[in-house]
Tab-separated table of C-alpha atoms and ligand atoms in Angstrom:
chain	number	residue	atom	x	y	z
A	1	UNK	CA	67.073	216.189	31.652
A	2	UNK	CA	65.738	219.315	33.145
A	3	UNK	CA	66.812	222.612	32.100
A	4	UNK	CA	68.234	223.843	35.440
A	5	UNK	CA	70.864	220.730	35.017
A	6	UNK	CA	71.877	221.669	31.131
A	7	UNK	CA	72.861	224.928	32.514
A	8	UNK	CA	75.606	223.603	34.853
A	9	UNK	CA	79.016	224.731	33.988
A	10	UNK	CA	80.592	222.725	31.152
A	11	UNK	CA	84.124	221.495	31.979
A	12	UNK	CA	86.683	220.436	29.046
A	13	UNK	CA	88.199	217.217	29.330
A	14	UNK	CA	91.514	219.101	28.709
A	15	UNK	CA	91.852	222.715	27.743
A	16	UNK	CA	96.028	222.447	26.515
A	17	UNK	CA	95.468	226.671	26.027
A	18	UNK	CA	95.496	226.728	29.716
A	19	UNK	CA	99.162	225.606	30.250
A	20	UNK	CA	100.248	226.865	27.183
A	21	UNK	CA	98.492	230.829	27.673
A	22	UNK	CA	100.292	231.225	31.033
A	23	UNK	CA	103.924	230.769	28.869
A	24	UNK	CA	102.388	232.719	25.797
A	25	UNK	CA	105.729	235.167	25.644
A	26	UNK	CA	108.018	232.728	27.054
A	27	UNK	CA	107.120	229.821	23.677
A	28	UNK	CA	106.387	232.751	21.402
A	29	UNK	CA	110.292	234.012	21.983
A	30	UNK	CA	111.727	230.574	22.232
A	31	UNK	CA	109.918	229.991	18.556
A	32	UNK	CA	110.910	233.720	17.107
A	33	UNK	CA	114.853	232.501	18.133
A	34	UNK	CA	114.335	229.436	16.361
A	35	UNK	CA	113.061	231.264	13.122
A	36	UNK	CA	115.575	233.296	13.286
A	37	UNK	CA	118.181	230.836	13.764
A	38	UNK	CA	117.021	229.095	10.121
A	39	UNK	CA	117.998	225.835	11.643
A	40	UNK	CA	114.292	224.362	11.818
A	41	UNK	CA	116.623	220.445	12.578
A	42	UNK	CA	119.232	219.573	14.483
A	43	UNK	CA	119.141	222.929	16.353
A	44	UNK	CA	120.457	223.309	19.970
A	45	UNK	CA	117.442	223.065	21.726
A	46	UNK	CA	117.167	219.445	20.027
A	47	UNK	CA	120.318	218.573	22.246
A	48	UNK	CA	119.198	220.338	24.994
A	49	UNK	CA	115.674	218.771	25.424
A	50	UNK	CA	117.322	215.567	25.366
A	51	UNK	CA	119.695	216.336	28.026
A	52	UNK	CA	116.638	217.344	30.035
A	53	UNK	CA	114.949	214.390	29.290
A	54	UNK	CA	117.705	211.902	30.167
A	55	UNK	CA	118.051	213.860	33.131
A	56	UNK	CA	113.913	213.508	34.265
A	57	UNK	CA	114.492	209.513	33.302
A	58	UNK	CA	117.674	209.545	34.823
A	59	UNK	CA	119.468	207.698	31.610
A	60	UNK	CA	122.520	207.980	29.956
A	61	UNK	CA	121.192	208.851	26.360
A	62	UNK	CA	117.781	210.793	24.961
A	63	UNK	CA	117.212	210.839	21.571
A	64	UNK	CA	114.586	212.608	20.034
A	65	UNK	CA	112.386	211.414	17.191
A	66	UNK	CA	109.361	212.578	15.466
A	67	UNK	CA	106.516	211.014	17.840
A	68	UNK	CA	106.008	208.427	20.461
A	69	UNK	CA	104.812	205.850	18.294
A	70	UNK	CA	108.684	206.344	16.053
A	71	UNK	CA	110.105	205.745	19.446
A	72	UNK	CA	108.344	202.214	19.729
A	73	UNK	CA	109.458	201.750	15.854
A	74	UNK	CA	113.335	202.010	16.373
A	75	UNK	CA	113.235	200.626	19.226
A	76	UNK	CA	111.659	197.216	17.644
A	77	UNK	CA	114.477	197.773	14.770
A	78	UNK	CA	117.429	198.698	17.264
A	79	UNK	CA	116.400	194.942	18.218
A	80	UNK	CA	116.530	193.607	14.590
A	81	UNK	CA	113.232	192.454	14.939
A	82	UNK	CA	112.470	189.836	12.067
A	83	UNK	CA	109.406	188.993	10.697
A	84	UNK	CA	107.438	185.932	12.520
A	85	UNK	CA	109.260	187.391	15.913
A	86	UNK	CA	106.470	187.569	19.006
A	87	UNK	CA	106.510	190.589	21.312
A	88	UNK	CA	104.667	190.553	24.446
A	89	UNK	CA	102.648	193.286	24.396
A	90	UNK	CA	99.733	194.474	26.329
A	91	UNK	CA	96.280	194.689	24.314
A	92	UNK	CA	94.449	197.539	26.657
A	93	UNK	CA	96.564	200.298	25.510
A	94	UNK	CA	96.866	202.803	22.608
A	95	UNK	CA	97.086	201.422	19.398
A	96	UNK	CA	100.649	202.184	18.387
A	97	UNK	CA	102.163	199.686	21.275
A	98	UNK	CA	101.503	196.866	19.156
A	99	UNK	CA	101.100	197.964	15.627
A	100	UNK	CA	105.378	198.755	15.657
A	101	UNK	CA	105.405	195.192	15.682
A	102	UNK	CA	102.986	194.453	12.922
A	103	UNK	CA	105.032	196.858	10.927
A	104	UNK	CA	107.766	195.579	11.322
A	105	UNK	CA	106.506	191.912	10.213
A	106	UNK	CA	106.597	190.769	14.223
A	107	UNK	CA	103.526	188.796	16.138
A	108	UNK	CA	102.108	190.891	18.855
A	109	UNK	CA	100.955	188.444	21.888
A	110	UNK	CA	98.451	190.238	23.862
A	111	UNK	CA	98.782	189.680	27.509
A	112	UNK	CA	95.978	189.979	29.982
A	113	UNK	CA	96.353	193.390	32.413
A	114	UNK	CA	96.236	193.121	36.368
A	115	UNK	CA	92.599	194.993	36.965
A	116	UNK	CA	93.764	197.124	39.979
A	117	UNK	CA	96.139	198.612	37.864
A	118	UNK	CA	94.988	198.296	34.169
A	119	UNK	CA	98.721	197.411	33.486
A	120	UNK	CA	100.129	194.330	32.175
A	121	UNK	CA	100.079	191.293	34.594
A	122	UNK	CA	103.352	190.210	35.567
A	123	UNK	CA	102.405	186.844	36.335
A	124	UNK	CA	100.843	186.391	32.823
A	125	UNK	CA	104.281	187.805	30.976
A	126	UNK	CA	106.837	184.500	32.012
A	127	UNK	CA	103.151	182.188	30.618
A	128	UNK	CA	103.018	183.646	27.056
A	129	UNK	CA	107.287	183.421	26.935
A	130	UNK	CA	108.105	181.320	23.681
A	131	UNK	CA	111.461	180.260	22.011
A	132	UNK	CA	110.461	183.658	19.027
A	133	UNK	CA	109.835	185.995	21.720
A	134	UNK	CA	112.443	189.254	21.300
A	135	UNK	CA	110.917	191.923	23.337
A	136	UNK	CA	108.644	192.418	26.027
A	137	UNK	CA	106.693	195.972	25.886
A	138	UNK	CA	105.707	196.897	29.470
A	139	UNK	CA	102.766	200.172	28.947
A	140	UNK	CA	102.632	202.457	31.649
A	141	UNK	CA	99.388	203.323	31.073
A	142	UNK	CA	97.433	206.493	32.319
A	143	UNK	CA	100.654	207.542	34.213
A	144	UNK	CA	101.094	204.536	36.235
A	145	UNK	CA	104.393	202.160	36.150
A	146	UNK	CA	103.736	198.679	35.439
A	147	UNK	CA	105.748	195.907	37.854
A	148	UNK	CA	108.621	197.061	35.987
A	149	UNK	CA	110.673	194.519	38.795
A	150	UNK	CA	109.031	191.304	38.330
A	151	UNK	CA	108.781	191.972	34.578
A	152	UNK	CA	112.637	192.839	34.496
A	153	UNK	CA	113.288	190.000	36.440
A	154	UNK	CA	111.425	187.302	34.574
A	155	UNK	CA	112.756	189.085	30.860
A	156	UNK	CA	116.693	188.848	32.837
A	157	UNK	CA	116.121	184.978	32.939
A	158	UNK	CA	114.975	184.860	29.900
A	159	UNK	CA	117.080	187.519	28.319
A	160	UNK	CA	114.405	189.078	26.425
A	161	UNK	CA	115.189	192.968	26.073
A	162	UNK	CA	112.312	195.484	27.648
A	163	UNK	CA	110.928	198.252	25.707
A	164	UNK	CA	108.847	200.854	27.822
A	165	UNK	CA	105.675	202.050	26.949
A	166	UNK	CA	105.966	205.653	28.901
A	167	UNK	CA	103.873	207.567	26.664
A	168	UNK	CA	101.623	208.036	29.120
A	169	UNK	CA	104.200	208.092	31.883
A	170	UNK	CA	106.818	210.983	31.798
A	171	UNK	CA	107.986	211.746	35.133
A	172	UNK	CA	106.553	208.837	36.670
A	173	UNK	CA	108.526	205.828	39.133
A	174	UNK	CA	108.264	202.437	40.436
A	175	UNK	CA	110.099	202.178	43.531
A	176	UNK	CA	112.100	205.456	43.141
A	177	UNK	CA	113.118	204.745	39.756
A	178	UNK	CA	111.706	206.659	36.669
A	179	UNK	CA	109.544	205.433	33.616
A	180	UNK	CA	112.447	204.940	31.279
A	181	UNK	CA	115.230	203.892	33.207
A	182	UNK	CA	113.921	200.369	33.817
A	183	UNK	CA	113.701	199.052	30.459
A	184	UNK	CA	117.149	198.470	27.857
A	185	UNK	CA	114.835	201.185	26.127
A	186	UNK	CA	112.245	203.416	26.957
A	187	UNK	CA	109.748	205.721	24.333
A	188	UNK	CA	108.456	209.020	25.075
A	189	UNK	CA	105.947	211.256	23.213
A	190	UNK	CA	105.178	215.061	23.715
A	191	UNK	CA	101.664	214.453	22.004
A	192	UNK	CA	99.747	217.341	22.973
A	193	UNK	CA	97.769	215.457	25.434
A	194	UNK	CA	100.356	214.294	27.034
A	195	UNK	CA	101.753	214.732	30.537
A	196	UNK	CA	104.956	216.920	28.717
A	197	UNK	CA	102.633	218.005	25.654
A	198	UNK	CA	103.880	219.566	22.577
A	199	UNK	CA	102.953	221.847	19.838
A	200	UNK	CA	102.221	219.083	17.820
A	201	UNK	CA	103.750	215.313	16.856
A	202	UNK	CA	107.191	214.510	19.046
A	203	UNK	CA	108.755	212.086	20.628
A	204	UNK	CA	111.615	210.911	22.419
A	205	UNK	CA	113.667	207.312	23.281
A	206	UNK	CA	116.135	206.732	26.432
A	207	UNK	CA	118.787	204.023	26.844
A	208	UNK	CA	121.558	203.459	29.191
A	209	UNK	CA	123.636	201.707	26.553
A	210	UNK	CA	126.251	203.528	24.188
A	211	UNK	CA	126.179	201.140	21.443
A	212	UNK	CA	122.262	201.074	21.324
A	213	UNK	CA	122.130	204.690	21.555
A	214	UNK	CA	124.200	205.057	18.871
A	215	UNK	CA	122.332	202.476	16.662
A	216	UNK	CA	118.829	204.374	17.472
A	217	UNK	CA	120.409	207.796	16.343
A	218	UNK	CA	121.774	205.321	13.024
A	219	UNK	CA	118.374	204.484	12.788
A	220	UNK	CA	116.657	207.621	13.058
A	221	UNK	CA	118.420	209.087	10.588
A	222	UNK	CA	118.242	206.932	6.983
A	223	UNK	CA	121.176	204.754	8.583
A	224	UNK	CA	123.076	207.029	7.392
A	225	UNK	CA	126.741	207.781	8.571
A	226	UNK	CA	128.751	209.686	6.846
A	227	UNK	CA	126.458	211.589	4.778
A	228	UNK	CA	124.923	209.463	1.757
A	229	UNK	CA	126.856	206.303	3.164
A	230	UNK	CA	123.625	204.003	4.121
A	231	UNK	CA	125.096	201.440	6.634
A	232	UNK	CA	121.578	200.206	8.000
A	233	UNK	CA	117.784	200.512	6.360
A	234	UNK	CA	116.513	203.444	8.223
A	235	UNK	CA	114.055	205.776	8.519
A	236	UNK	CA	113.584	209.694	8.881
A	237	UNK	CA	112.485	210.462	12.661
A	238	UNK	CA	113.654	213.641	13.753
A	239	UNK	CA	112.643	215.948	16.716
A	240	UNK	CA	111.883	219.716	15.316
A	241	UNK	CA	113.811	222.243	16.663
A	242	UNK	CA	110.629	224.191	16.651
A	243	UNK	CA	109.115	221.203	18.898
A	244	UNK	CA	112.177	220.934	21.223
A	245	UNK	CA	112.572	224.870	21.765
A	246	UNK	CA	108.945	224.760	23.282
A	247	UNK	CA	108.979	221.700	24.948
A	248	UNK	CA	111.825	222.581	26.865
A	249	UNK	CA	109.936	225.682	28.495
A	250	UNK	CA	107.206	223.190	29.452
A	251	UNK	CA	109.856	220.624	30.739
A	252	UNK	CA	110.654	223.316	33.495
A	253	UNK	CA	107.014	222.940	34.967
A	254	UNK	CA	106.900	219.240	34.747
A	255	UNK	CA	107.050	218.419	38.423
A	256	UNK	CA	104.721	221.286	38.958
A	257	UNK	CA	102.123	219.619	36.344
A	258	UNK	CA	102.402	216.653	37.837
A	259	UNK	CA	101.907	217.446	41.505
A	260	UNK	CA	98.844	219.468	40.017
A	261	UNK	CA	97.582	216.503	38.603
A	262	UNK	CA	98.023	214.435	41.907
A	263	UNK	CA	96.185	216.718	43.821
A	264	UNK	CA	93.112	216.494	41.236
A	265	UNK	CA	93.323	212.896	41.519
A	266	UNK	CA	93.393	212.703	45.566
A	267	UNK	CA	90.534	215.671	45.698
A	268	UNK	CA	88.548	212.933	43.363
A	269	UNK	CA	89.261	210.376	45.863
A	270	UNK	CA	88.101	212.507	48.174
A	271	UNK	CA	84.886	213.907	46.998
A	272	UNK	CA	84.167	210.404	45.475
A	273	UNK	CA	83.967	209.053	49.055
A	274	UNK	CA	82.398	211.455	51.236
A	275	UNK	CA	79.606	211.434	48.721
A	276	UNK	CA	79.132	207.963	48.772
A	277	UNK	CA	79.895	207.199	45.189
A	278	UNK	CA	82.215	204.274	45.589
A	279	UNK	CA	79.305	202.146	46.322
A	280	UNK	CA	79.089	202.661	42.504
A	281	UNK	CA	81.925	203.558	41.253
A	282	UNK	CA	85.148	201.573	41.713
A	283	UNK	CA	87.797	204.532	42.002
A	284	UNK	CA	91.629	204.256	40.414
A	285	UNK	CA	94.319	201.750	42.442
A	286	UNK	CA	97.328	203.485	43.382
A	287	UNK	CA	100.616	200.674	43.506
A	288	UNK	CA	102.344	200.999	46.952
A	289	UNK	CA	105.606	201.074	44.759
A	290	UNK	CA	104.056	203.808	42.237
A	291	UNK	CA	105.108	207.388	41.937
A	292	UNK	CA	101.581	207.735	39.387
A	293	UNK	CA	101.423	211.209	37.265
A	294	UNK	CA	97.900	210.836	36.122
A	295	UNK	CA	98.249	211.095	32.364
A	296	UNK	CA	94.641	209.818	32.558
A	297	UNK	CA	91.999	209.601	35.712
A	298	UNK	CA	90.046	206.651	34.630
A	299	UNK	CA	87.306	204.977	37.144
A	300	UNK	CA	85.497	201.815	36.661
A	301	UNK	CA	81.556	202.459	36.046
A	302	UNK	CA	79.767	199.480	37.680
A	303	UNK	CA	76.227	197.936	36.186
A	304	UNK	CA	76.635	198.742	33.228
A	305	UNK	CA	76.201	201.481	32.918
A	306	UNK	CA	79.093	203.073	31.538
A	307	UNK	CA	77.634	204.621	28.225
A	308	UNK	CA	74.485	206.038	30.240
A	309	UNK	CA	76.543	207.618	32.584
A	310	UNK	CA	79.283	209.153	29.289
A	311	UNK	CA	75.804	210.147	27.677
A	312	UNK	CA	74.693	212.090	30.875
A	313	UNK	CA	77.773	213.468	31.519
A	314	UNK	CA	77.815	214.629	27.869
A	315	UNK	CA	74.345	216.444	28.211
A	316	UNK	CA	75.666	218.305	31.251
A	317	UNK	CA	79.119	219.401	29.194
A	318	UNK	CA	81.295	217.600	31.200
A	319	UNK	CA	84.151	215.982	28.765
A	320	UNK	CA	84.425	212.220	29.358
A	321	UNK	CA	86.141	209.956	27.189
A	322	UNK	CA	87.221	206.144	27.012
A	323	UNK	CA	90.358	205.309	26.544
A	324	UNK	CA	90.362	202.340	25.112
A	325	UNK	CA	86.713	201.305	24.203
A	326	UNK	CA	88.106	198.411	21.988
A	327	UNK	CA	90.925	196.211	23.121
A	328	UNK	CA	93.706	195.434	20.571
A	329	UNK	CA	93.249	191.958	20.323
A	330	UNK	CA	89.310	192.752	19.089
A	331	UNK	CA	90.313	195.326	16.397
A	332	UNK	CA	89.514	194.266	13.051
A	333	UNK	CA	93.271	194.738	11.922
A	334	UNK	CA	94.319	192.522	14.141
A	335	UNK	CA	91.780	189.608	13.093
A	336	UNK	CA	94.274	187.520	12.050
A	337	UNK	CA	96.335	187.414	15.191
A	338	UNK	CA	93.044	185.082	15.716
A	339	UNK	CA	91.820	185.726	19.043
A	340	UNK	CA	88.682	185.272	20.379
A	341	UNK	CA	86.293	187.736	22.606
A	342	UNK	CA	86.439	186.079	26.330
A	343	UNK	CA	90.374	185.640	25.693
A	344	UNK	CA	91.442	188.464	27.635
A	345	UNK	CA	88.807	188.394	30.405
A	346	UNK	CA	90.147	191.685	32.580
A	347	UNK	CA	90.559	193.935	29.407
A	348	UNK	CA	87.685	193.273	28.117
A	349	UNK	CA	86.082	194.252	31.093
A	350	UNK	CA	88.102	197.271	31.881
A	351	UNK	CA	87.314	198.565	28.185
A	352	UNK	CA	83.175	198.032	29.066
A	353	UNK	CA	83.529	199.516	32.358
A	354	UNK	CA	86.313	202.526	32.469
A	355	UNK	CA	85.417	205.868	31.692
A	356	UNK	CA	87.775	209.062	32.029
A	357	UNK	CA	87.709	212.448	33.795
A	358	UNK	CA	89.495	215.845	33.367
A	359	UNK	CA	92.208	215.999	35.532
A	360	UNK	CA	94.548	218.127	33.920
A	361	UNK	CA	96.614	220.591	35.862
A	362	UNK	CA	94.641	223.703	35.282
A	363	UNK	CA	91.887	222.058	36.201
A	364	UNK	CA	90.018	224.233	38.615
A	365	UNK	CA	88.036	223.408	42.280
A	366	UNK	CA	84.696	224.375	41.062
A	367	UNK	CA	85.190	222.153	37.758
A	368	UNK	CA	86.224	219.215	39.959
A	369	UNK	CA	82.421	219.488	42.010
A	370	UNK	CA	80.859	219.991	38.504
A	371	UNK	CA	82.258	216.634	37.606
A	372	UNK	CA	81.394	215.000	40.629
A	373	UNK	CA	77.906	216.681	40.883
A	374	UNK	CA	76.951	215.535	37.230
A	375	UNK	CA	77.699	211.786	38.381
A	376	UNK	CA	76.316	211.883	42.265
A	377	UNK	CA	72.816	213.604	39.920
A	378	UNK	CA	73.188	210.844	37.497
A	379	UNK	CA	72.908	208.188	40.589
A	380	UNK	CA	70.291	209.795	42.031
A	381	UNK	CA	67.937	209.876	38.636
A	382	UNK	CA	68.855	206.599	38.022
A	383	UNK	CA	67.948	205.666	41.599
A	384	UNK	CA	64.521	207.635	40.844
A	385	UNK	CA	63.836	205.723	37.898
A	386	UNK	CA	64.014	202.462	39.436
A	387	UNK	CA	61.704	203.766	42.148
A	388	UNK	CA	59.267	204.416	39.906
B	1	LIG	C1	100.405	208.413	22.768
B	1	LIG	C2	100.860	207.009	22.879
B	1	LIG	C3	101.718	206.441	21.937
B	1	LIG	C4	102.096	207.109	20.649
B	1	LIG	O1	102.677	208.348	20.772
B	1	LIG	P1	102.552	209.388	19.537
B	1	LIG	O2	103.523	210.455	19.906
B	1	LIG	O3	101.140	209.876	19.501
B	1	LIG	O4	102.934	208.683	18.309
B	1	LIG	C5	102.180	205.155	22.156
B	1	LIG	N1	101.780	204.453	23.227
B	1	LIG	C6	100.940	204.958	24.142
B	1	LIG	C7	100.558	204.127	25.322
B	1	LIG	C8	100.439	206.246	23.997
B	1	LIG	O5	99.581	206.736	24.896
């Protein structure tokens, strides 16, 4: 690595102070109300995130809860899941998708993904059906939908419920309809590095349904109902009012964050071709039927030579990561599940090859060709090397 090269610009994978500075007085008001207020739970902005959230899913009922992966949690219990009950689950996805049903005593059945879209593969769900499945958990990962319609319609003949995964996925459709509304549930979380990112842990379900609604707020709350009277075994999952009172300035700039991210992922498409890298690099599929918000910008490295390319970019300061590097059905917790490498052929190979890019909203024009110009420079040393 030359010097000249080390001195390029460094470019965070996400800077959150960007979004955040630019509402400084706004958040630091909303907070100084809240502390003034003394009512740190259950405070009005609690009800009034959720309103805004039902209304960006277009559900009935928002409830929030502590974090994303509480959301996946009640919404396995809502279902009464018992132990020795499968769940289809995805296994290229964060962790928390399928360790809610390991807590819970539940089998999580790892399903291969469709590798245009890294998502679940529709035509693999109806396959790995069994007389114990209970729930099917669709992830929308990076900010795409998965087939929510051929997955709803092979769980309707089946009548297995459908929990979404939209983590990654707030604001986000599949043919016109949001992340959330598709599913009997769907889980949120305003994790900082998230598409609606909070001020730390936060999360949020949807439902259509009264009764379940109710039951998740039962849940969420000890089962409790009236005070001290414990009609269910729940848990403690509650939304802060310091959380909601932020994340409800945010929620205002949603569509505006995720147009910004759009743009950084088409000027990527762009740049990507008119220099010639797709002969290399295998670029992120779009669905037709996708509204995609771009939680994550992920290409596939080809040759591998993924980890050369993360360790160039790295020397350069150009944040990279690799979301996920280990497929759930290979971590060691899951060992006993009992599967075996080769089992998921097209997440294994999406975990080797994949490797992610800033494309946050703040993300500025000259970062963008810093990004690109680190990889097009890593081509053309590697292309060097071979010549020699
Ligand atoms: C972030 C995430 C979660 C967990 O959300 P937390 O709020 O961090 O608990 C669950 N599933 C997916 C796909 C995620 O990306």
């Amino acid at each position: 690595m030359s010097k000249a090269a080390g001195k390029q610009a460094s470019v965070p994978l996400l800077d959150v102070n960007r979004g955040n500075r630019e509402l400084h007085e706004e958040i630091m008001e909303a907070i100084e109300s809240v502390v003034l207020s003394g009512r740190f739970l259950h405070g009005p902005d609690v009800g009034e995130l959720e309103c805004a959230i039902a209304g960006t899913c277009q559900t009935k009922h928002a409830i929030g809860v502590a974090s994303g992966s509480d959301a996946l949690l009640l919404a396995l219990m809502a279902l009464d899941l018992q132990p020795g009950d499968e769940v289809i689950v995805p296994s290229f996805t964060f962790f928390a998708t399928a360790s809610a049903v390991s807590r819970l005593g539940g089998i999580p059945v790892f399903v291969d993904i469709d590798p245009h879209t890294f998502n679940i593969d529709p035509s693999l769900v109806e396959a790995n059906i069994s007389s114990r499945t209970r729930a099917i958990i669709p992830v929308h990962l990076f900010g795409q939908c998965a087939a929510m319609d051929r997955i709803g319609a092979v769980a309707r003949s089946h009548r297995i419920p459908v929990i979404e995964d939209a983590a990654q996925a707030i604001g986000a459709s599949y043919l016109g309809k949001p992340a959330g509304a598709w599913g009997d549930m769907g889980c949120l979380s305003f994790y900082p590095t998230k598409n609606l990112g909070g001020m730390g842990d936060g999360g949020m379900m949807v439902c259509q349904d009264d009764d379940l609604a109710a039951k998740l707020r039962l849940l969420a709350s000890h089962g409790m109902s009236p005070r001290y009277y414990h009609k269910v075994l729940g848990i403690n999952s509650r939304l802060d009012t310091l959380q909601a009172a932020v994340l409800r300035i945010k929620h205002r700039k949603l569509d505006e964050y995720s147009r910004a991210r759009q743009k950084n992922a088409s000027r990527y498409h762009e740049m990507f071709q008119a220099r010639g890298l797709t002969n290399w690099i295998e670029l992120p599929y779009q669905a037709p039927e996708a509204h995609h918000v771009w939680n994550q910008y992920g290409v596939r490295v080809r040759d591998g030579l993924r980890d050369s390319m993360r360790k160039h970019l790295g020397e350069l300061g150009i944040g990279n990561e690799v979301y996920y590097p280990v497929p759930l059905h290979q971590q060691e917790c899951f060992r006993e599940l009992g599967y075996c490498d080769g089992s998921l052929p097209h997440t294994e190979q999406a975990a080797a090859e994949i490797l992610h890019l800033p494309i946050y909203p703040e993300l500025t024009e000259a970062e963008q060709d810093s990004v690109i110009m680190g990889i097009e420079q890593f081509y053309q040393s590697a292309s060097l090397r071979r010549a020699a």
